[in-house]
mmCIF file of C-alpha atoms in Angstrom:
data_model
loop_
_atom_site.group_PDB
_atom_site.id
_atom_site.type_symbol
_atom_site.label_atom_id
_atom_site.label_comp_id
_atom_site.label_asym_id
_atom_site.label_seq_id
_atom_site.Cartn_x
_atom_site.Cartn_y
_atom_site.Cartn_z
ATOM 1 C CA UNK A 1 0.000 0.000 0.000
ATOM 2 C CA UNK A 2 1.335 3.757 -0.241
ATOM 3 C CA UNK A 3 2.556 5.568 2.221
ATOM 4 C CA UNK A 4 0.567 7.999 3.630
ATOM 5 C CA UNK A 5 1.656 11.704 2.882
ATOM 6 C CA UNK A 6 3.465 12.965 5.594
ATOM 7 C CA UNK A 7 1.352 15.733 7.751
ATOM 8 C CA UNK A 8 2.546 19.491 6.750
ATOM 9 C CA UNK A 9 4.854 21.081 9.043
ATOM 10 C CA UNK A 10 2.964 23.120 11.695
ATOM 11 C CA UNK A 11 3.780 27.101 11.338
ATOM 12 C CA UNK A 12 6.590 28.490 13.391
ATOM 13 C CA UNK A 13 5.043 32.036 14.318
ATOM 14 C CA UNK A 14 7.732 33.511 16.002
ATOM 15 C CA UNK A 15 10.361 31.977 12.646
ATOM 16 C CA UNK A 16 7.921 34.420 10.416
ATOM 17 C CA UNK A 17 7.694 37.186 13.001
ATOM 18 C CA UNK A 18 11.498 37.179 13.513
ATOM 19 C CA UNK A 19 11.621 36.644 9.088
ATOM 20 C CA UNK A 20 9.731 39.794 8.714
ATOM 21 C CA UNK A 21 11.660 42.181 11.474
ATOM 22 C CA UNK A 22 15.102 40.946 9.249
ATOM 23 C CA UNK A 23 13.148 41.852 6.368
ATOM 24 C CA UNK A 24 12.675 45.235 7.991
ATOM 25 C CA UNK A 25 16.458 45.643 8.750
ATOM 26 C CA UNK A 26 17.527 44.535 5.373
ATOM 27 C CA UNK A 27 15.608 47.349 4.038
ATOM 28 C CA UNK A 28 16.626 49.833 5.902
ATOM 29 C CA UNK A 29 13.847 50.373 8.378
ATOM 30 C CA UNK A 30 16.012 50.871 11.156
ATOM 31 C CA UNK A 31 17.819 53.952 9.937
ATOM 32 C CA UNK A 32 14.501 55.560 8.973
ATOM 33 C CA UNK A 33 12.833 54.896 12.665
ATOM 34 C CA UNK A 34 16.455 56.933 14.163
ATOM 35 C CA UNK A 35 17.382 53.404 15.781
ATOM 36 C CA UNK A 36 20.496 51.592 15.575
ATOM 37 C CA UNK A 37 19.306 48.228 14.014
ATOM 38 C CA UNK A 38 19.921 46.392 17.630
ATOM 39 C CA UNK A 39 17.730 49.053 19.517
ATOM 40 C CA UNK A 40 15.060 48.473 16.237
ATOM 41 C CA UNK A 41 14.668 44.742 17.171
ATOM 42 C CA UNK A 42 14.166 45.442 20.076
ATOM 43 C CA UNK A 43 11.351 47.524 20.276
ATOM 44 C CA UNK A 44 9.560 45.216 17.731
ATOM 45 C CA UNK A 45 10.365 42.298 19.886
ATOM 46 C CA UNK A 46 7.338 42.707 22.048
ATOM 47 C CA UNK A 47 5.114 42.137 18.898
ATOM 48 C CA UNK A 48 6.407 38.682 18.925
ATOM 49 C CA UNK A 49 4.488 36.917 21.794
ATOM 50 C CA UNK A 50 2.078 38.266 20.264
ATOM 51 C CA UNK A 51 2.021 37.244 16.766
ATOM 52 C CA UNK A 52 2.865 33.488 18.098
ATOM 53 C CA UNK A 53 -0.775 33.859 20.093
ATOM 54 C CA UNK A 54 -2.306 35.042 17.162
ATOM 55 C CA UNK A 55 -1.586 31.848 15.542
ATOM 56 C CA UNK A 56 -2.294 29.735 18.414
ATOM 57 C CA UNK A 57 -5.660 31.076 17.802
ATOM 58 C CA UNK A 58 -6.388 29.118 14.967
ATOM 59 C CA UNK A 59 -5.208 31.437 12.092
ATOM 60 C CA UNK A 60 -3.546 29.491 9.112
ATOM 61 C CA UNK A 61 0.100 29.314 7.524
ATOM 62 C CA UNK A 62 0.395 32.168 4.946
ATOM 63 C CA UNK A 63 -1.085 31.389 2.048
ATOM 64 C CA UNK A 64 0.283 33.904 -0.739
ATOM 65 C CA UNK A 65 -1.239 32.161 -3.932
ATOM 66 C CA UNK A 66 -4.514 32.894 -2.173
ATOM 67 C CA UNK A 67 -3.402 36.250 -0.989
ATOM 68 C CA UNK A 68 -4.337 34.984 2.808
ATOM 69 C CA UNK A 69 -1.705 36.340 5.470
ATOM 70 C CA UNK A 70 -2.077 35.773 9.243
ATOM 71 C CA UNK A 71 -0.270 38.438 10.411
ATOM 72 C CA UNK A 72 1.776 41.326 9.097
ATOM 73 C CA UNK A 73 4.296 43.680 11.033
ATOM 74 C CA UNK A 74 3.390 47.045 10.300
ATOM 75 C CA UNK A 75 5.209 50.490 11.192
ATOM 76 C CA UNK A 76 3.515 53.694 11.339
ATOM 77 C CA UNK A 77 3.775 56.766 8.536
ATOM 78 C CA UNK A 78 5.352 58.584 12.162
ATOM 79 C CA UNK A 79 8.679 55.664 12.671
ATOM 80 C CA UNK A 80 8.643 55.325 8.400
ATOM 81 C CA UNK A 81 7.477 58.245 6.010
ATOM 82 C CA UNK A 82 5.273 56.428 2.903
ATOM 83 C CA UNK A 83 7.441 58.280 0.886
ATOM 84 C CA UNK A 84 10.317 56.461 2.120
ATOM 85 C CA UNK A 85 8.838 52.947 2.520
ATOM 86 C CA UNK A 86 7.002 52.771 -0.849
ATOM 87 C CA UNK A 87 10.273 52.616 -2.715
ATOM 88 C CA UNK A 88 11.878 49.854 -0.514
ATOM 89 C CA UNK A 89 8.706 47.386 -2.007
ATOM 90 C CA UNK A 90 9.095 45.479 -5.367
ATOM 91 C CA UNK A 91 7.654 42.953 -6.877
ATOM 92 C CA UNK A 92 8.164 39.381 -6.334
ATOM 93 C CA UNK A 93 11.326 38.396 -8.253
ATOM 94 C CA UNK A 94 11.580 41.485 -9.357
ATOM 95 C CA UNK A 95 14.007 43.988 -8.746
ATOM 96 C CA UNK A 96 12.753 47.487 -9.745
ATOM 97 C CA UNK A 97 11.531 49.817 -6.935
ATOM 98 C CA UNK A 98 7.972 50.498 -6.057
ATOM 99 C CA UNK A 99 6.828 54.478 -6.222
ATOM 100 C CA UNK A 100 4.361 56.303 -5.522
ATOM 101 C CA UNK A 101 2.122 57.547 -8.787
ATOM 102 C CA UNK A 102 2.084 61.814 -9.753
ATOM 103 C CA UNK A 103 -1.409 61.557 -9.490
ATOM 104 C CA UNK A 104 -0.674 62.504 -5.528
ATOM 105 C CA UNK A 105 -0.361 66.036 -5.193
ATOM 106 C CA UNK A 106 2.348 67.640 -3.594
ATOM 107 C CA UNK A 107 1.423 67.253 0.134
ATOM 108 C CA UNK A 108 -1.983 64.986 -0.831
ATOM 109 C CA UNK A 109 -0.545 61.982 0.578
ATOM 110 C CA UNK A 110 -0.146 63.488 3.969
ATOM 111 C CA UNK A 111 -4.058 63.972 3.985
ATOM 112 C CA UNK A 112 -4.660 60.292 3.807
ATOM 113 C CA UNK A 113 -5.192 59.403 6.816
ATOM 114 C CA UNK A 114 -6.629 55.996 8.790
ATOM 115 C CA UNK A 115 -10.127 56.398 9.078
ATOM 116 C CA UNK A 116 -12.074 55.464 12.422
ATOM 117 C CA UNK A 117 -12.907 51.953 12.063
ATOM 118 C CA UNK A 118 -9.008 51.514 10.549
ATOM 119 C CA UNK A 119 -7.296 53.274 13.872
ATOM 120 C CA UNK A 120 -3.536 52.393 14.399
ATOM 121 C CA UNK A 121 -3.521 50.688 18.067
ATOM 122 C CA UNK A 122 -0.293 52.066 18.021
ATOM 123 C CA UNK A 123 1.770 54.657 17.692
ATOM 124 C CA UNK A 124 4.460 52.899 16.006
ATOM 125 C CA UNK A 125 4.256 49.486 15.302
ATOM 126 C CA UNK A 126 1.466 46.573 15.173
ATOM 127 C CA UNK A 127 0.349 43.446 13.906
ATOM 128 C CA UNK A 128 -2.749 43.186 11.369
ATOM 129 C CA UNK A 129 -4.641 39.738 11.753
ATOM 130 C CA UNK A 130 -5.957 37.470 8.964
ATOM 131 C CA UNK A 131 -4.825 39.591 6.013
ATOM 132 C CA UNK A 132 -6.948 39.453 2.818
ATOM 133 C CA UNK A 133 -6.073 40.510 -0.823
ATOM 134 C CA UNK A 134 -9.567 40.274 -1.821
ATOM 135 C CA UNK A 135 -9.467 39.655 -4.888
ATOM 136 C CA UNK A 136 -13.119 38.291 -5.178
ATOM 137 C CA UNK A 137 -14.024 42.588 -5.310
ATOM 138 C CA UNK A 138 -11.934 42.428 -8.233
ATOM 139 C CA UNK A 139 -14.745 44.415 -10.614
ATOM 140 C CA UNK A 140 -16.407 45.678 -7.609
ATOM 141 C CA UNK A 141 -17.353 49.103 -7.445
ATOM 142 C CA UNK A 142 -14.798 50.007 -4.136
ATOM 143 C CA UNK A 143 -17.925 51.488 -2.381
ATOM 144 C CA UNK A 144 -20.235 48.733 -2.657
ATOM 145 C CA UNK A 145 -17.129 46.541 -1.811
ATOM 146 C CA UNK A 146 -16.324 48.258 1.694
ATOM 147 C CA UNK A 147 -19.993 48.089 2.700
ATOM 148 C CA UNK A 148 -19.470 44.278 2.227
ATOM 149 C CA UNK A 149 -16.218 44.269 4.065
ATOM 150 C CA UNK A 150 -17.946 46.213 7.340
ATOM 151 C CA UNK A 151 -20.726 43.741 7.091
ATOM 152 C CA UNK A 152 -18.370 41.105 7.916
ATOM 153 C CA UNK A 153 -16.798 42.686 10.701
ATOM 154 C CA UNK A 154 -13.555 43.016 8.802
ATOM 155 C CA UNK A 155 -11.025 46.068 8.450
ATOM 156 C CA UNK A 156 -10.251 47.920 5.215
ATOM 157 C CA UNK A 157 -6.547 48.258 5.152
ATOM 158 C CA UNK A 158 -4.461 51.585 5.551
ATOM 159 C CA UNK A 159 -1.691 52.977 3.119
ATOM 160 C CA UNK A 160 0.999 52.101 5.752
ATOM 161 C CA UNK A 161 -0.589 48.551 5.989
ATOM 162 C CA UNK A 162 -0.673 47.856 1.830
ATOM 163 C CA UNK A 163 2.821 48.609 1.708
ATOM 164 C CA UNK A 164 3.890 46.400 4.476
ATOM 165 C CA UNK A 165 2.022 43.607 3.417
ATOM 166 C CA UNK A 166 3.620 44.016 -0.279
ATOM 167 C CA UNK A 167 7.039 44.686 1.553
ATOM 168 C CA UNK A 168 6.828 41.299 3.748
ATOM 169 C CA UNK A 169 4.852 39.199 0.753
ATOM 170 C CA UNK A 170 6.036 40.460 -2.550
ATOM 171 C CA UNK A 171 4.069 37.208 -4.082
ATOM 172 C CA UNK A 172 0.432 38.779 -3.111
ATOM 173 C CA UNK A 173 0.673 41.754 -5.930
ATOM 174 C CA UNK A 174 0.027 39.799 -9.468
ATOM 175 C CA UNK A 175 -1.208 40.581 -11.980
ATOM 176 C CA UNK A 176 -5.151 41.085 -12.477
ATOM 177 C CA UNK A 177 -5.046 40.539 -8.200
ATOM 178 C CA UNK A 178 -3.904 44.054 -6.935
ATOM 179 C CA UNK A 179 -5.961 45.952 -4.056
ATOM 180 C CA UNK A 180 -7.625 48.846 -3.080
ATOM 181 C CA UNK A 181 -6.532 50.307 0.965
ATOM 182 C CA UNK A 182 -10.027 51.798 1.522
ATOM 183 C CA UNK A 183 -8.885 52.292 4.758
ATOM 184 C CA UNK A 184 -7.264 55.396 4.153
ATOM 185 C CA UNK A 185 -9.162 58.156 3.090
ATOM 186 C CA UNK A 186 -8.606 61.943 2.665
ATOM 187 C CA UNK A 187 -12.348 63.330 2.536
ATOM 188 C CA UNK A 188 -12.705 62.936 -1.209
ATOM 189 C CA UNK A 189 -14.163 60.181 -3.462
ATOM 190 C CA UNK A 190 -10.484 59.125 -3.522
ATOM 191 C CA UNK A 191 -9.601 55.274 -2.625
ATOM 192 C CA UNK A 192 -5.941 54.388 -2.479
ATOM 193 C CA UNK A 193 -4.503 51.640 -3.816
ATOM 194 C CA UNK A 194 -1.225 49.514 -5.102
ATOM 195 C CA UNK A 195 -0.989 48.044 -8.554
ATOM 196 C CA UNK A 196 1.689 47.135 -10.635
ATOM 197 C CA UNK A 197 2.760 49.588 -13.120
ATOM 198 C CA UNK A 198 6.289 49.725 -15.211
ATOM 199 C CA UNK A 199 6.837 46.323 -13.514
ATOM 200 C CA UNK A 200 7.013 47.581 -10.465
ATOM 201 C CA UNK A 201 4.532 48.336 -7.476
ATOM 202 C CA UNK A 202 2.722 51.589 -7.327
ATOM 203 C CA UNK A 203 0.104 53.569 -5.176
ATOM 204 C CA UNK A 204 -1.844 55.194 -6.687
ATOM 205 C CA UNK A 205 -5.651 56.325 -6.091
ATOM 206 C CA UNK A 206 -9.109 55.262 -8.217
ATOM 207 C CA UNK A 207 -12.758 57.201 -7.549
ATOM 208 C CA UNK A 208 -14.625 54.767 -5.342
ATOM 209 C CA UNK A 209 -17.506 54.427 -7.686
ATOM 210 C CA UNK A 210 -15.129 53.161 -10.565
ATOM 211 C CA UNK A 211 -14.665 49.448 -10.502
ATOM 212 C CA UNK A 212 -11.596 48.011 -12.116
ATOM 213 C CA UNK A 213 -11.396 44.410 -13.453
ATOM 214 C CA UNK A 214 -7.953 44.305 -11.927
ATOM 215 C CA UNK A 215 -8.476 45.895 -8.498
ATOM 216 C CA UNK A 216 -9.884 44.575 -5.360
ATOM 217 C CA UNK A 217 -10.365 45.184 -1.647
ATOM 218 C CA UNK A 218 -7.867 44.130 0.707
ATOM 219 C CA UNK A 219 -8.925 43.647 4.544
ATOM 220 C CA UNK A 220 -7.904 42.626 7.873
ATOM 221 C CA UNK A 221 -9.578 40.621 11.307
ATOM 222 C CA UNK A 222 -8.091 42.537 13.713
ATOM 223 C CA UNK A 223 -5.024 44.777 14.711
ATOM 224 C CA UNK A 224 -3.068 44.008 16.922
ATOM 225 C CA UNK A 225 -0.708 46.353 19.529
ATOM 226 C CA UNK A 226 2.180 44.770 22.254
ATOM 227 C CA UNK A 227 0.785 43.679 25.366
#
């Protein structure tokens, strides 16, 4: 008779948390936040019991094909500008640098800003819970899309939280599967979003009554600060 296929390996939480923070130091995070990159890890490192009880809770490996994340480190716009972060993202297996698109303003970007129901818990960094691309909105009117998203009880994602989830998971931005960060908004019929654009990642901004084949709504369960 066959063998019988060997169970999967259970997910080491505190391997990924510990994987994203180097991530974060590779990239230069440190030097942004004014920390050496010892005194960085650090003050991340209390985010770690954290992220290993968020998967003790039942949430699942990362699944990127699916665009399905359980948790994401994410630093604030106050410890890492979005002007400065944006270009440290590219795509996956790729090696040109993400930007952010001329359609922002000077000073426009500064004006998107979390709205209530997307509050850091924070001031500088956090964990977002159960992370979705959602990709089934793709040729969703964003409105009608975010209404959905609130009727679950989810979270529509912030700027700062697109960018770290492209930063820590290149493999979620494909083609066809980019997202929409309704969670930052500036007052306007303006929804941000990343896309890929001169094969590389972008944020940009659509009206939220315009649905693009090619654009959905990413979300989150839950955010999550240190204990």
């Amino acid at each position: 008779m066959p063998n019988a296929a060997a169970p999967a390996a259970a997910f080491d939480a505190a391997a990924e948390f510990d994987r994203q923070v180097r991530t974060l130091v590779d990239l230069g995070y440190a030097g942004l936040s004014g920390r050496t990159p010892e005194d960085f890890r650090a003050a991340l490192a209390p985010l770690r019991d954290q992220a290993v009880a968020a998967v003790a809770e039942g949430r699942a490996a990362p699944d990127t094909a699916a665009g399905r994340i359980p948790f994401v480190l994410v630093l604030t716009r106050a410890v890492a500008p979005v002007e400065e972060t944006m270009p440290r993202t590219t795509l996956h297996g790729g090696r040109l640098p993400g930007f952010v698109d001329r359609s922002f303003e000077p000073g426009s970007l500064e004006r998107f800003v979390a709205v209530k129901e997307a509050a850091e818990p924070a001031p500088d960094a956090y964990l977002l819970l159960d992370t979705e691309r959602g990709e089934e909105f793709c040729g969703a009117v964003p409105r009608e899309a975010m209404e959905v998203i609130a009727g679950r009880d989810r979270t529509l994602l912030t700027i700062e939280e697109g960018i770290a989830l492209v930063t820590h998971f290149p493999q979620v931005l494909v083609k066809n599967k980019c997202f929409s960060l309704g969670g930052s908004r500036c007052g306007d019929r303006r929804v941000p979003a990343i896309w890929i654009s001169k094969k590389a990642p972008k944020l940009g901004w659509c009206w939220e009554g315009n649905p693009h084949t090619w654009l959905g709504m990413a979300s989150a369960g839950a955010r999550r600060a240190a204990a």
